[in-house]
């Protein structure tokens, strides 16, 4: 495993952190390359994990479903704040937002109202994105096809805030992160300032033959669709919900709904076939997974609930795919497990 990861460091310029666990035993956890100008990556470094955040938003929604504050099959107009209700969305349900089948057009790269810093939305940017989306016709009838939509999860965050009366980041902290003892995790908000124990984002520059700060323009990110900052050990606590019988945040029926395949996605899984999508999760025959990609950071995690195999890769180099690392590690583990059975 170490030899494979070092090959990724040499060939793909991978830098970041990796954790692999089998049957609740961590068999590999290590950092590679620099986290920032002064500190090397290590298991305690905090990483932005981008769209891996979506499953946390989905879990928060399912908590509100359990409390009868939300109905998955009702129009989102019943749950959004009044200023974000659109006649175009009468047939869009909460289920459609969760499964990326709403037909709502995702937010674009450049708009006059954008105020974005290192990819993170500031000021009135979120309000502008939602109001622009409200004015547009749906791209397809809700439920008829898959189209990955970040703004769908932005809207889910608005629903959470409207139905609880709490800001998204506070609700998540009090009702998920603290209950799972994820004390090193938080949501990046507009008043965010990086601490010394956090990774900063890089890309590989062939001309300079080194990692440089990532300054490429890309999609901005909002709190509910991609603003989680976490560590390997904290994320391990989170994934316990997929492998353990008892956990403090969701009923079994809610977890089952999150991990049910609703529609074929456009993401290719380890088998080479297209994964399907649940609620904030890509799903294949045996795996739960998700990718993340924002300015400076890419991430990927895989969980095999039946075999209790978990692989996390958080990278602060956007010039390579962490899925190459996670898939390679998972294959090594699977081969080893097969050898033991034989």
Tab-separated table of C-alpha atoms in Angstrom, residues 54 57-58 60-61 64 70 72 76 79-80 93-100 130 149-163 168 224-225 279-280:
chain	number	residue	atom	x	y	z
A	54	UNK	CA	-23.567	16.623	0.562
A	57	UNK	CA	-26.790	17.838	4.304
A	58	UNK	CA	-28.817	14.797	3.274
A	60	UNK	CA	-29.788	16.741	8.257
A	61	UNK	CA	-32.765	16.652	5.894
A	64	UNK	CA	-36.195	16.788	9.775
A	70	UNK	CA	-40.291	17.942	5.903
A	72	UNK	CA	-39.755	14.057	0.841
A	76	UNK	CA	-39.872	22.286	-2.198
A	79	UNK	CA	-40.439	24.254	2.758
A	80	UNK	CA	-38.287	26.984	1.241
A	93	UNK	CA	-39.815	17.637	-4.471
A	94	UNK	CA	-37.238	17.345	-1.692
A	95	UNK	CA	-36.491	13.851	-2.999
A	96	UNK	CA	-35.594	15.346	-6.386
A	97	UNK	CA	-33.091	17.749	-4.821
A	98	UNK	CA	-31.477	14.988	-2.759
A	99	UNK	CA	-31.101	12.637	-5.761
A	100	UNK	CA	-30.001	15.267	-8.348
A	130	UNK	CA	-30.915	31.104	-6.204
A	149	UNK	CA	-26.746	19.970	-9.275
A	150	UNK	CA	-24.824	21.799	-6.574
A	151	UNK	CA	-27.539	24.406	-6.258
A	152	UNK	CA	-29.982	21.642	-5.378
A	153	UNK	CA	-28.019	21.152	-2.163
A	154	UNK	CA	-27.779	24.917	-1.669
A	155	UNK	CA	-31.597	24.878	-1.664
A	156	UNK	CA	-31.637	21.978	0.795
A	157	UNK	CA	-29.563	24.147	3.115
A	158	UNK	CA	-32.158	26.912	2.808
A	159	UNK	CA	-34.869	24.386	3.685
A	160	UNK	CA	-32.925	23.287	6.774
A	161	UNK	CA	-32.513	26.888	7.918
A	162	UNK	CA	-36.153	27.743	7.224
A	163	UNK	CA	-37.573	24.702	9.025
A	168	UNK	CA	-27.060	25.698	8.436
A	224	UNK	CA	-24.558	22.858	2.235
A	225	UNK	CA	-23.091	21.620	-1.038
A	279	UNK	CA	-29.150	10.916	-1.130
A	280	UNK	CA	-25.739	12.606	-1.144
